[in-house]
Amino acid sequence: MRFRHPDGSTVHLAYCTNVHPAETLDGVLAQLRDHCEPVRKRLGRDRLGIGLWLAKDAAHALVSDPSALRGLRTELDLRGLEVVTLNGFPYEGFGAEEVKYRVYKPDWADPERLEHTTALARVLAGLLPDDVTEGTISTLPLAWRTVYDESRAARAHAALTTLAERLDALEELTGRSIRIGLEPEPGCTVETTADAIAPLTAIGHPRLGVCVDTCHLATSFEDPNTALDALGAAGVPVVKSQLSAALHAEHPHLPEVREALAAFDEPRFLHQTRTLTAAGLRGTDDLGEAVKEDALPDASPWRAHFHVPLHAAPDAPLTSTLPVLKDTLTRLVGGPHPLTSHLEVETYTWQALPPELRPRARAQLADGIAAELTLARDLLTDLGLKELP
């Protein structure tokens, strides 16, 4: 979906396909048929943007076979889909029964991460619509914190510098500019937007910036205006933003609230949980630790890294951080000029919701994704953007 900003520029809205598990190119093509095109039709649109997730095997197949890449581009066109952004965070296995900490490997100190992201950039340059010259890729925020030391930091910074040089060469070759956004996430070396400033300014390349995920921002209790002001002052670009909402518990000391939170503790994904105290941010690596082990102070609200559907906040006594998303979006695209042109709804946890909230059929999932995109569209038009055909 495309929107015209009042300044005349185009803002793209997509939804991320990491909600549909696929490790191979055949699986990606099936996603387009079984999920993405039905969502487009529900929205009554001739064209729908998707933020494509390509696991390592699918990316390798595309980058090593030009005919396969042309075939994917043709399939996108036939189904009324377009790609301007990729989710390059998960490397493989995102549809596994247990993902948890594995999603953070390989990290930016490992050579596989550089090669995979280079492949993604080459693929994206070939998938961009004819009238679009800029693409974006979100990626791991360096590494999970416990494995990161000075040696690995040096390797990660060298890899990102090499990547930036490769992206320069790619633009010279193709005329397409690809930028990479580190996606701050709780528990990682770059947990907050503030944490991203030092490594990115040290490298100092305009192709490298931040992907602001509004669930992660809220989970870390970051104020959107403060965060975006600091990035702007440091000259760190917001490459893209993922529109998502975290799980919010206003009164975590109450037994009924703990019971409601426990329903969201599930074995597949990591749900980092945070609370803001007078001494600063406190947290656990997973929701189960907070709920069962009383590892967190409970005098103040808790937030958990669980991407809940944008249009359907959990029932009381829980809610979502949709207000943080709205405030962030207002700053990102509600001013005289957009701070980013690529927005991506990213609720990958539909099948990890409590059983009674999960979509029971493919059609229900498509309905839910379409409802999220409708909410995002309405927020954008309320900010003065005009939806384009």
mmCIF file of C-alpha atoms in Angstrom:
data_model
loop_
_atom_site.group_PDB
_atom_site.id
_atom_site.type_symbol
_atom_site.label_atom_id
_atom_site.label_comp_id
_atom_site.label_asym_id
_atom_site.label_seq_id
_atom_site.Cartn_x
_atom_site.Cartn_y
_atom_site.Cartn_z
ATOM 1 C CA MET A 1 0.000 0.000 0.000
ATOM 2 C CA ARG A 2 1.306 3.415 -0.919
ATOM 3 C CA PHE A 3 0.511 6.802 0.572
ATOM 4 C CA ARG A 4 1.303 10.326 -0.512
ATOM 5 C CA HIS A 5 2.739 12.449 2.286
ATOM 6 C CA PRO A 6 1.752 16.126 2.301
ATOM 7 C CA ASP A 7 5.317 16.973 1.236
ATOM 8 C CA GLY A 8 4.770 14.964 -1.966
ATOM 9 C CA SER A 9 6.901 11.948 -1.071
ATOM 10 C CA THR A 10 5.667 8.352 -1.031
ATOM 11 C CA VAL A 11 5.317 6.309 2.160
ATOM 12 C CA HIS A 12 5.034 2.528 1.803
ATOM 13 C CA LEU A 13 3.006 0.284 4.121
ATOM 14 C CA ALA A 14 3.478 -3.498 4.084
ATOM 15 C CA TYR A 15 2.943 -6.493 6.318
ATOM 16 C CA CYS A 16 5.762 -8.860 7.192
ATOM 17 C CA THR A 17 5.576 -12.422 5.881
ATOM 18 C CA ASN A 18 7.521 -13.931 8.784
ATOM 19 C CA VAL A 19 4.064 -14.764 10.151
ATOM 20 C CA HIS A 20 3.941 -17.478 7.457
ATOM 21 C CA PRO A 21 6.638 -20.119 8.017
ATOM 22 C CA ALA A 22 8.643 -21.004 4.901
ATOM 23 C CA GLU A 23 12.282 -21.984 4.533
ATOM 24 C CA THR A 24 12.470 -22.577 0.763
ATOM 25 C CA LEU A 25 11.664 -20.653 -2.381
ATOM 26 C CA ASP A 26 8.754 -22.991 -3.083
ATOM 27 C CA GLY A 27 7.418 -22.167 0.357
ATOM 28 C CA VAL A 28 7.699 -18.434 -0.344
ATOM 29 C CA LEU A 29 5.797 -18.817 -3.608
ATOM 30 C CA ALA A 30 3.087 -20.740 -1.751
ATOM 31 C CA GLN A 31 2.847 -17.870 0.781
ATOM 32 C CA LEU A 32 2.108 -15.421 -1.985
ATOM 33 C CA ARG A 33 -0.715 -17.613 -3.284
ATOM 34 C CA ASP A 34 -2.195 -18.822 0.000
ATOM 35 C CA HIS A 35 -1.818 -15.768 2.225
ATOM 36 C CA CYS A 36 -0.607 -12.536 0.661
ATOM 37 C CA GLU A 37 -2.949 -12.379 -2.320
ATOM 38 C CA PRO A 38 -6.012 -13.217 -0.169
ATOM 39 C CA VAL A 39 -5.083 -10.372 2.220
ATOM 40 C CA ARG A 40 -4.832 -7.990 -0.737
ATOM 41 C CA LYS A 41 -8.246 -9.048 -1.994
ATOM 42 C CA ARG A 42 -9.815 -8.550 1.437
ATOM 43 C CA LEU A 43 -8.522 -4.976 1.408
ATOM 44 C CA GLY A 44 -9.951 -4.383 -2.057
ATOM 45 C CA ARG A 45 -6.589 -3.173 -3.296
ATOM 46 C CA ASP A 46 -4.964 -3.674 -6.694
ATOM 47 C CA ARG A 47 -1.553 -3.602 -5.023
ATOM 48 C CA LEU A 48 -0.321 -4.698 -1.599
ATOM 49 C CA GLY A 49 3.118 -4.260 -0.109
ATOM 50 C CA ILE A 50 4.698 -7.188 1.696
ATOM 51 C CA GLY A 51 7.802 -7.142 3.850
ATOM 52 C CA LEU A 52 9.295 -10.389 2.648
ATOM 53 C CA TRP A 53 11.127 -12.726 5.016
ATOM 54 C CA LEU A 54 13.581 -14.976 3.179
ATOM 55 C CA ALA A 55 15.291 -17.741 5.136
ATOM 56 C CA LYS A 56 18.874 -18.562 4.146
ATOM 57 C CA ASP A 57 17.941 -21.380 1.756
ATOM 58 C CA ALA A 58 15.371 -19.269 -0.074
ATOM 59 C CA ALA A 59 17.762 -16.317 -0.292
ATOM 60 C CA HIS A 60 20.555 -18.543 -1.609
ATOM 61 C CA ALA A 61 18.283 -20.013 -4.265
ATOM 62 C CA LEU A 62 17.345 -16.546 -5.483
ATOM 63 C CA VAL A 63 20.800 -15.008 -5.474
ATOM 64 C CA SER A 64 22.406 -17.987 -7.224
ATOM 65 C CA ASP A 65 19.798 -18.349 -9.982
ATOM 66 C CA PRO A 66 18.784 -15.234 -11.937
ATOM 67 C CA SER A 67 15.867 -17.090 -13.497
ATOM 68 C CA ALA A 68 14.496 -17.900 -10.035
ATOM 69 C CA LEU A 69 14.680 -14.239 -9.073
ATOM 70 C CA ARG A 70 12.908 -13.232 -12.268
ATOM 71 C CA GLY A 71 10.280 -15.874 -11.553
ATOM 72 C CA LEU A 72 9.612 -14.489 -8.072
ATOM 73 C CA ARG A 73 9.356 -10.958 -9.449
ATOM 74 C CA THR A 74 6.855 -12.168 -12.048
ATOM 75 C CA GLU A 75 4.818 -13.997 -9.410
ATOM 76 C CA LEU A 76 4.679 -10.862 -7.256
ATOM 77 C CA ASP A 77 3.430 -8.832 -10.205
ATOM 78 C CA LEU A 78 0.804 -11.418 -11.139
ATOM 79 C CA ARG A 79 -0.601 -11.472 -7.612
ATOM 80 C CA GLY A 80 -0.673 -7.697 -7.187
ATOM 81 C CA LEU A 81 2.148 -7.645 -4.631
ATOM 82 C CA GLU A 82 5.226 -5.472 -4.298
ATOM 83 C CA VAL A 83 8.356 -5.577 -2.146
ATOM 84 C CA VAL A 84 10.391 -2.572 -1.003
ATOM 85 C CA THR A 85 11.605 -4.011 2.312
ATOM 86 C CA LEU A 86 12.864 -7.328 3.676
ATOM 87 C CA ASN A 87 12.993 -8.695 7.193
ATOM 88 C CA GLY A 88 16.562 -9.941 7.480
ATOM 89 C CA PHE A 89 16.508 -10.654 11.237
ATOM 90 C CA PRO A 90 15.660 -14.398 11.414
ATOM 91 C CA TYR A 91 18.226 -16.490 9.550
ATOM 92 C CA GLU A 92 16.355 -19.794 9.455
ATOM 93 C CA GLY A 93 13.945 -21.897 11.485
ATOM 94 C CA PHE A 94 11.543 -19.107 12.392
ATOM 95 C CA GLY A 95 8.645 -21.502 11.952
ATOM 96 C CA ALA A 96 10.154 -24.137 14.255
ATOM 97 C CA GLU A 97 8.297 -25.377 17.322
ATOM 98 C CA GLU A 98 10.902 -23.665 19.510
ATOM 99 C CA VAL A 99 12.717 -20.548 18.308
ATOM 100 C CA LYS A 100 13.635 -18.712 21.530
ATOM 101 C CA TYR A 101 17.347 -17.773 21.633
ATOM 102 C CA ARG A 102 18.119 -19.402 18.276
ATOM 103 C CA VAL A 103 16.730 -16.410 16.413
ATOM 104 C CA TYR A 104 19.836 -14.433 17.400
ATOM 105 C CA LYS A 105 22.266 -16.729 15.541
ATOM 106 C CA PRO A 106 24.297 -16.210 13.514
ATOM 107 C CA ASP A 107 25.041 -12.737 14.803
ATOM 108 C CA TRP A 108 27.056 -9.949 13.228
ATOM 109 C CA ALA A 109 30.345 -11.410 14.493
ATOM 110 C CA ASP A 110 29.694 -14.540 12.427
ATOM 111 C CA PRO A 111 30.570 -14.453 8.708
ATOM 112 C CA GLU A 112 27.273 -16.146 7.795
ATOM 113 C CA ARG A 113 25.350 -13.025 8.827
ATOM 114 C CA LEU A 114 27.308 -10.780 6.464
ATOM 115 C CA GLU A 115 26.955 -13.187 3.559
ATOM 116 C CA HIS A 116 23.232 -13.693 4.140
ATOM 117 C CA THR A 117 22.528 -9.965 4.366
ATOM 118 C CA THR A 118 24.593 -9.324 1.241
ATOM 119 C CA ALA A 119 22.497 -11.930 -0.560
ATOM 120 C CA LEU A 120 19.294 -10.295 0.688
ATOM 121 C CA ALA A 121 20.439 -6.906 -0.602
ATOM 122 C CA ARG A 122 21.156 -8.348 -4.040
ATOM 123 C CA VAL A 123 17.744 -10.046 -4.094
ATOM 124 C CA LEU A 124 15.936 -6.900 -2.993
ATOM 125 C CA ALA A 125 17.620 -4.842 -5.703
ATOM 126 C CA GLY A 126 16.074 -7.250 -8.202
ATOM 127 C CA LEU A 127 12.616 -7.218 -6.613
ATOM 128 C CA LEU A 128 12.041 -3.483 -6.232
ATOM 129 C CA PRO A 129 9.216 -2.140 -8.413
ATOM 130 C CA ASP A 130 10.333 -0.333 -11.543
ATOM 131 C CA ASP A 131 9.394 3.070 -10.105
ATOM 132 C CA VAL A 132 11.181 2.531 -6.765
ATOM 133 C CA THR A 133 14.929 2.978 -6.334
ATOM 134 C CA GLU A 134 15.308 2.574 -2.557
ATOM 135 C CA GLY A 135 14.927 -0.600 -0.520
ATOM 136 C CA THR A 136 15.445 -1.421 3.150
ATOM 137 C CA ILE A 137 16.349 -4.459 5.228
ATOM 138 C CA SER A 138 15.950 -4.826 8.990
ATOM 139 C CA THR A 139 18.503 -6.964 10.789
ATOM 140 C CA LEU A 140 19.721 -8.348 14.097
ATOM 141 C CA PRO A 141 20.912 -5.630 16.542
ATOM 142 C CA LEU A 142 24.482 -6.954 16.521
ATOM 143 C CA ALA A 143 24.074 -9.911 18.912
ATOM 144 C CA TRP A 144 22.445 -11.337 22.005
ATOM 145 C CA ARG A 145 24.125 -9.636 24.949
ATOM 146 C CA THR A 146 25.624 -12.649 26.759
ATOM 147 C CA VAL A 147 27.891 -13.767 23.916
ATOM 148 C CA TYR A 148 29.232 -10.354 22.989
ATOM 149 C CA ASP A 149 32.765 -9.299 23.963
ATOM 150 C CA GLU A 150 35.337 -6.872 22.562
ATOM 151 C CA SER A 151 36.633 -9.372 20.024
ATOM 152 C CA ARG A 152 33.170 -10.153 18.682
ATOM 153 C CA ALA A 153 32.291 -6.453 18.682
ATOM 154 C CA ALA A 154 35.303 -5.710 16.486
ATOM 155 C CA ARG A 155 34.301 -8.462 14.048
ATOM 156 C CA ALA A 156 30.703 -7.201 13.949
ATOM 157 C CA HIS A 157 31.755 -3.637 13.231
ATOM 158 C CA ALA A 158 34.111 -4.821 10.491
ATOM 159 C CA ALA A 159 31.325 -6.886 8.941
ATOM 160 C CA LEU A 160 28.912 -3.955 8.908
ATOM 161 C CA THR A 161 31.577 -1.733 7.355
ATOM 162 C CA THR A 162 32.140 -4.338 4.640
ATOM 163 C CA LEU A 163 28.394 -4.570 4.100
ATOM 164 C CA ALA A 164 28.118 -0.810 3.609
ATOM 165 C CA GLU A 165 30.885 -0.943 1.007
ATOM 166 C CA ARG A 166 29.101 -3.774 -0.802
ATOM 167 C CA LEU A 167 25.874 -1.766 -0.800
ATOM 168 C CA ASP A 168 27.714 1.162 -2.376
ATOM 169 C CA ALA A 169 28.955 -1.147 -5.110
ATOM 170 C CA LEU A 170 25.493 -2.632 -5.557
ATOM 171 C CA GLU A 171 24.009 0.797 -6.186
ATOM 172 C CA GLU A 172 26.690 1.577 -8.759
ATOM 173 C CA LEU A 173 25.867 -1.683 -10.514
ATOM 174 C CA THR A 174 22.043 -1.623 -10.335
ATOM 175 C CA GLY A 175 20.999 1.961 -9.613
ATOM 176 C CA ARG A 176 19.148 0.684 -6.528
ATOM 177 C CA SER A 177 19.986 2.011 -3.073
ATOM 178 C CA ILE A 178 19.633 -0.536 -0.264
ATOM 179 C CA ARG A 179 19.862 0.504 3.394
ATOM 180 C CA ILE A 180 20.135 -1.652 6.515
ATOM 181 C CA GLY A 181 18.456 -0.988 9.859
ATOM 182 C CA LEU A 182 19.637 -2.512 13.130
ATOM 183 C CA GLU A 183 16.471 -3.434 15.023
ATOM 184 C CA PRO A 184 16.906 -2.747 18.768
ATOM 185 C CA GLU A 185 15.407 -5.560 20.819
ATOM 186 C CA PRO A 186 15.285 -6.253 24.578
ATOM 187 C CA GLY A 187 18.076 -8.541 25.705
ATOM 188 C CA CYS A 188 20.358 -7.785 22.782
ATOM 189 C CA THR A 189 23.599 -5.814 22.702
ATOM 190 C CA VAL A 190 21.562 -3.030 21.126
ATOM 191 C CA GLU A 191 18.507 -3.181 23.374
ATOM 192 C CA THR A 192 17.255 0.364 22.854
ATOM 193 C CA THR A 193 17.507 3.057 20.211
ATOM 194 C CA ALA A 194 19.978 4.840 22.500
ATOM 195 C CA ASP A 195 22.203 1.749 22.423
ATOM 196 C CA ALA A 196 22.299 1.922 18.616
ATOM 197 C CA ILE A 197 23.817 5.384 18.457
ATOM 198 C CA ALA A 198 27.396 4.566 19.497
ATOM 199 C CA PRO A 199 28.074 1.629 17.122
ATOM 200 C CA LEU A 200 26.336 3.280 14.175
ATOM 201 C CA THR A 201 28.092 6.619 14.578
ATOM 202 C CA ALA A 202 31.400 4.778 15.008
ATOM 203 C CA ILE A 203 30.911 3.166 11.608
ATOM 204 C CA GLY A 204 29.449 6.389 10.249
ATOM 205 C CA HIS A 205 27.918 5.197 6.993
ATOM 206 C CA PRO A 206 24.579 6.603 5.759
ATOM 207 C CA ARG A 207 23.453 3.183 4.515
ATOM 208 C CA LEU A 208 23.333 1.932 8.113
ATOM 209 C CA GLY A 209 20.629 3.089 10.493
ATOM 210 C CA VAL A 210 17.876 1.878 12.796
ATOM 211 C CA CYS A 211 14.677 -0.065 12.327
ATOM 212 C CA VAL A 212 12.296 1.216 15.002
ATOM 213 C CA ASP A 213 10.052 -1.621 16.136
ATOM 214 C CA THR A 214 7.264 -0.053 18.198
ATOM 215 C CA CYS A 215 6.729 -3.192 20.291
ATOM 216 C CA HIS A 216 10.396 -3.272 21.267
ATOM 217 C CA LEU A 217 10.389 0.478 21.898
ATOM 218 C CA ALA A 218 7.408 0.120 24.229
ATOM 219 C CA THR A 219 8.737 -2.991 25.990
ATOM 220 C CA SER A 220 11.851 -1.021 26.946
ATOM 221 C CA PHE A 221 9.648 1.884 28.116
ATOM 222 C CA GLU A 222 11.297 4.250 25.655
ATOM 223 C CA ASP A 223 9.510 7.519 25.011
ATOM 224 C CA PRO A 224 9.073 7.801 21.229
ATOM 225 C CA ASN A 225 9.805 11.518 21.051
ATOM 226 C CA THR A 226 12.939 11.254 23.194
ATOM 227 C CA ALA A 227 14.166 8.264 21.190
ATOM 228 C CA LEU A 228 13.612 9.844 17.790
ATOM 229 C CA ASP A 229 15.057 13.183 18.909
ATOM 230 C CA ALA A 230 18.247 11.447 20.032
ATOM 231 C CA LEU A 231 18.591 9.527 16.770
ATOM 232 C CA GLY A 232 18.073 12.710 14.793
ATOM 233 C CA ALA A 233 20.600 14.650 16.852
ATOM 234 C CA ALA A 234 23.169 11.884 16.297
ATOM 235 C CA GLY A 235 22.492 11.769 12.567
ATOM 236 C CA VAL A 236 21.322 8.133 12.711
ATOM 237 C CA PRO A 237 18.597 7.541 10.098
ATOM 238 C CA VAL A 238 15.386 5.642 10.767
ATOM 239 C CA VAL A 239 15.675 3.214 7.865
ATOM 240 C CA LYS A 240 12.268 1.620 8.475
ATOM 241 C CA SER A 241 9.724 1.101 11.225
ATOM 242 C CA GLN A 242 7.904 -2.055 12.217
ATOM 243 C CA LEU A 243 4.425 -1.306 13.524
ATOM 244 C CA SER A 244 3.747 -3.654 16.415
ATOM 245 C CA ALA A 245 2.240 -3.619 19.902
ATOM 246 C CA ALA A 246 3.527 -5.174 23.117
ATOM 247 C CA LEU A 247 1.600 -6.812 25.953
ATOM 248 C CA HIS A 248 0.932 -4.376 28.824
ATOM 249 C CA ALA A 249 -0.039 -5.219 32.418
ATOM 250 C CA GLU A 250 -0.866 -2.154 34.492
ATOM 251 C CA HIS A 251 -1.131 -3.976 37.852
ATOM 252 C CA PRO A 252 1.164 -7.016 37.760
ATOM 253 C CA HIS A 253 0.902 -7.566 41.513
ATOM 254 C CA LEU A 254 -2.706 -8.741 41.223
ATOM 255 C CA PRO A 255 -3.253 -12.529 41.012
ATOM 256 C CA GLU A 256 -5.742 -12.188 38.158
ATOM 257 C CA VAL A 257 -3.194 -10.195 36.162
ATOM 258 C CA ARG A 258 -0.511 -12.830 36.721
ATOM 259 C CA GLU A 259 -2.968 -15.480 35.574
ATOM 260 C CA ALA A 260 -3.801 -13.515 32.438
ATOM 261 C CA LEU A 261 -0.106 -12.999 31.661
ATOM 262 C CA ALA A 262 0.636 -16.690 32.171
ATOM 263 C CA ALA A 263 -1.724 -17.485 29.296
ATOM 264 C CA PHE A 264 0.726 -15.721 26.959
ATOM 265 C CA ASP A 265 3.744 -17.693 28.212
ATOM 266 C CA GLU A 266 4.369 -20.166 25.386
ATOM 267 C CA PRO A 267 7.259 -22.343 24.237
ATOM 268 C CA ARG A 268 7.983 -20.999 20.771
ATOM 269 C CA PHE A 269 9.215 -17.405 21.016
ATOM 270 C CA LEU A 270 11.137 -15.431 23.610
ATOM 271 C CA HIS A 271 8.976 -12.839 25.377
ATOM 272 C CA GLN A 272 11.357 -10.533 27.198
ATOM 273 C CA THR A 273 9.547 -8.748 30.041
ATOM 274 C CA ARG A 274 10.424 -5.350 31.490
ATOM 275 C CA THR A 275 9.366 -2.945 34.205
ATOM 276 C CA LEU A 276 10.553 0.588 34.903
ATOM 277 C CA THR A 277 11.649 1.253 38.489
ATOM 278 C CA ALA A 278 13.195 4.208 40.251
ATOM 279 C CA ALA A 279 16.551 2.477 39.804
ATOM 280 C CA GLY A 280 16.026 1.986 36.083
ATOM 281 C CA LEU A 281 14.804 -0.769 33.780
ATOM 282 C CA ARG A 282 14.521 -4.287 35.223
ATOM 283 C CA GLY A 283 13.754 -7.345 33.178
ATOM 284 C CA THR A 284 13.698 -11.061 32.514
ATOM 285 C CA ASP A 285 14.544 -12.909 29.330
ATOM 286 C CA ASP A 286 11.129 -14.561 29.138
ATOM 287 C CA LEU A 287 7.602 -14.025 30.391
ATOM 288 C CA GLY A 288 7.534 -17.298 32.296
ATOM 289 C CA GLU A 289 10.421 -16.202 34.490
ATOM 290 C CA ALA A 290 8.581 -13.044 35.478
ATOM 291 C CA VAL A 291 5.242 -14.714 36.131
ATOM 292 C CA LYS A 292 6.360 -17.900 37.867
ATOM 293 C CA GLU A 293 9.532 -16.925 39.644
ATOM 294 C CA ASP A 294 8.632 -13.450 40.928
ATOM 295 C CA ALA A 295 11.849 -12.198 39.378
ATOM 296 C CA LEU A 296 10.548 -8.673 38.743
ATOM 297 C CA PRO A 297 9.338 -5.903 41.030
ATOM 298 C CA ASP A 298 5.583 -5.601 40.584
ATOM 299 C CA ALA A 299 4.794 -2.132 41.911
ATOM 300 C CA SER A 300 4.869 -0.663 38.394
ATOM 301 C CA PRO A 301 3.467 -1.856 35.039
ATOM 302 C CA TRP A 302 5.032 -4.725 33.146
ATOM 303 C CA ARG A 303 5.446 -4.974 29.400
ATOM 304 C CA ALA A 304 6.272 -8.138 27.489
ATOM 305 C CA HIS A 305 7.775 -8.579 24.044
ATOM 306 C CA PHE A 306 4.745 -10.329 22.615
ATOM 307 C CA HIS A 307 3.514 -8.870 19.325
ATOM 308 C CA VAL A 308 -0.254 -8.746 19.887
ATOM 309 C CA PRO A 309 -2.633 -7.976 17.003
ATOM 310 C CA LEU A 310 -2.839 -4.237 16.445
ATOM 311 C CA HIS A 311 -6.609 -4.104 16.079
ATOM 312 C CA ALA A 312 -7.479 -6.448 18.954
ATOM 313 C CA ALA A 313 -5.964 -5.646 22.334
ATOM 314 C CA PRO A 314 -6.132 -8.458 24.911
ATOM 315 C CA ASP A 315 -9.115 -8.523 27.218
ATOM 316 C CA ALA A 316 -8.873 -6.877 30.619
ATOM 317 C CA PRO A 317 -6.956 -6.937 32.881
ATOM 318 C CA LEU A 318 -4.330 -6.777 30.119
ATOM 319 C CA THR A 319 -4.011 -4.380 27.213
ATOM 320 C CA SER A 320 -1.508 -3.486 24.486
ATOM 321 C CA THR A 321 0.899 -0.645 23.842
ATOM 322 C CA LEU A 322 -0.974 0.589 20.769
ATOM 323 C CA PRO A 323 -0.785 4.185 22.148
ATOM 324 C CA VAL A 324 3.026 3.987 21.868
ATOM 325 C CA LEU A 325 2.672 2.894 18.244
ATOM 326 C CA LYS A 326 0.355 5.828 17.542
ATOM 327 C CA ASP A 327 2.723 8.331 19.175
ATOM 328 C CA THR A 328 5.695 6.915 17.265
ATOM 329 C CA LEU A 329 3.850 6.971 13.963
ATOM 330 C CA THR A 330 2.839 10.573 14.541
ATOM 331 C CA ARG A 331 6.481 11.539 14.925
ATOM 332 C CA LEU A 332 7.651 9.377 12.045
ATOM 333 C CA VAL A 333 5.265 10.564 9.357
ATOM 334 C CA GLY A 334 3.030 13.246 10.902
ATOM 335 C CA GLY A 335 5.504 16.111 10.553
ATOM 336 C CA PRO A 336 6.385 18.300 7.574
ATOM 337 C CA HIS A 337 8.590 15.510 6.185
ATOM 338 C CA PRO A 338 8.548 11.764 6.963
ATOM 339 C CA LEU A 339 11.433 10.440 9.046
ATOM 340 C CA THR A 340 11.085 7.108 7.234
ATOM 341 C CA SER A 341 9.272 5.959 4.112
ATOM 342 C CA HIS A 342 8.970 2.247 4.917
ATOM 343 C CA LEU A 343 6.405 0.991 7.446
ATOM 344 C CA GLU A 344 5.776 -2.687 8.105
ATOM 345 C CA VAL A 345 3.085 -4.295 10.251
ATOM 346 C CA GLU A 346 4.849 -7.168 12.005
ATOM 347 C CA THR A 347 2.627 -9.433 14.085
ATOM 348 C CA TYR A 348 4.315 -12.808 13.674
ATOM 349 C CA THR A 349 2.796 -14.333 16.824
ATOM 350 C CA TRP A 350 -0.725 -15.163 15.643
ATOM 351 C CA GLN A 351 -0.220 -18.908 16.216
ATOM 352 C CA ALA A 352 1.515 -18.261 19.555
ATOM 353 C CA LEU A 353 -1.491 -16.464 21.037
ATOM 354 C CA PRO A 354 -3.493 -18.231 23.752
ATOM 355 C CA PRO A 355 -5.474 -21.024 22.034
ATOM 356 C CA GLU A 356 -8.814 -19.253 22.171
ATOM 357 C CA LEU A 357 -7.355 -16.216 20.358
ATOM 358 C CA ARG A 358 -5.532 -18.043 17.562
ATOM 359 C CA PRO A 359 -6.940 -18.072 14.038
ATOM 360 C CA ARG A 360 -8.336 -21.550 13.430
ATOM 361 C CA ALA A 361 -8.128 -21.421 9.646
ATOM 362 C CA ARG A 362 -6.183 -19.701 6.885
ATOM 363 C CA ALA A 363 -9.122 -17.395 6.156
ATOM 364 C CA GLN A 364 -9.233 -16.158 9.746
ATOM 365 C CA LEU A 365 -5.540 -15.298 9.634
ATOM 366 C CA ALA A 366 -6.049 -13.332 6.414
ATOM 367 C CA ASP A 367 -8.973 -11.507 8.038
ATOM 368 C CA GLY A 368 -6.807 -10.579 11.006
ATOM 369 C CA ILE A 369 -3.892 -9.327 8.926
ATOM 370 C CA ALA A 370 -6.259 -7.285 6.766
ATOM 371 C CA ALA A 371 -7.782 -5.764 9.901
ATOM 372 C CA GLU A 372 -4.331 -4.759 11.162
ATOM 373 C CA LEU A 373 -3.487 -3.128 7.837
ATOM 374 C CA THR A 374 -6.825 -1.316 7.855
ATOM 375 C CA LEU A 375 -6.030 0.111 11.285
ATOM 376 C CA ALA A 376 -2.581 1.223 10.107
ATOM 377 C CA ARG A 377 -4.091 2.751 6.959
ATOM 378 C CA ASP A 378 -6.599 4.723 9.016
ATOM 379 C CA LEU A 379 -3.862 6.015 11.301
ATOM 380 C CA LEU A 380 -1.904 7.228 8.285
ATOM 381 C CA THR A 381 -4.852 8.962 6.631
ATOM 382 C CA ASP A 382 -5.720 10.598 9.975
ATOM 383 C CA LEU A 383 -2.215 12.068 9.898
ATOM 384 C CA GLY A 384 -2.899 13.650 6.536
ATOM 385 C CA LEU A 385 -1.427 11.055 4.205
ATOM 386 C CA LYS A 386 -3.426 10.154 1.099
ATOM 387 C CA GLU A 387 -3.838 6.520 0.084
ATOM 388 C CA LEU A 388 -2.716 5.920 -3.489
ATOM 389 C CA PRO A 389 -4.239 3.399 -5.928
#
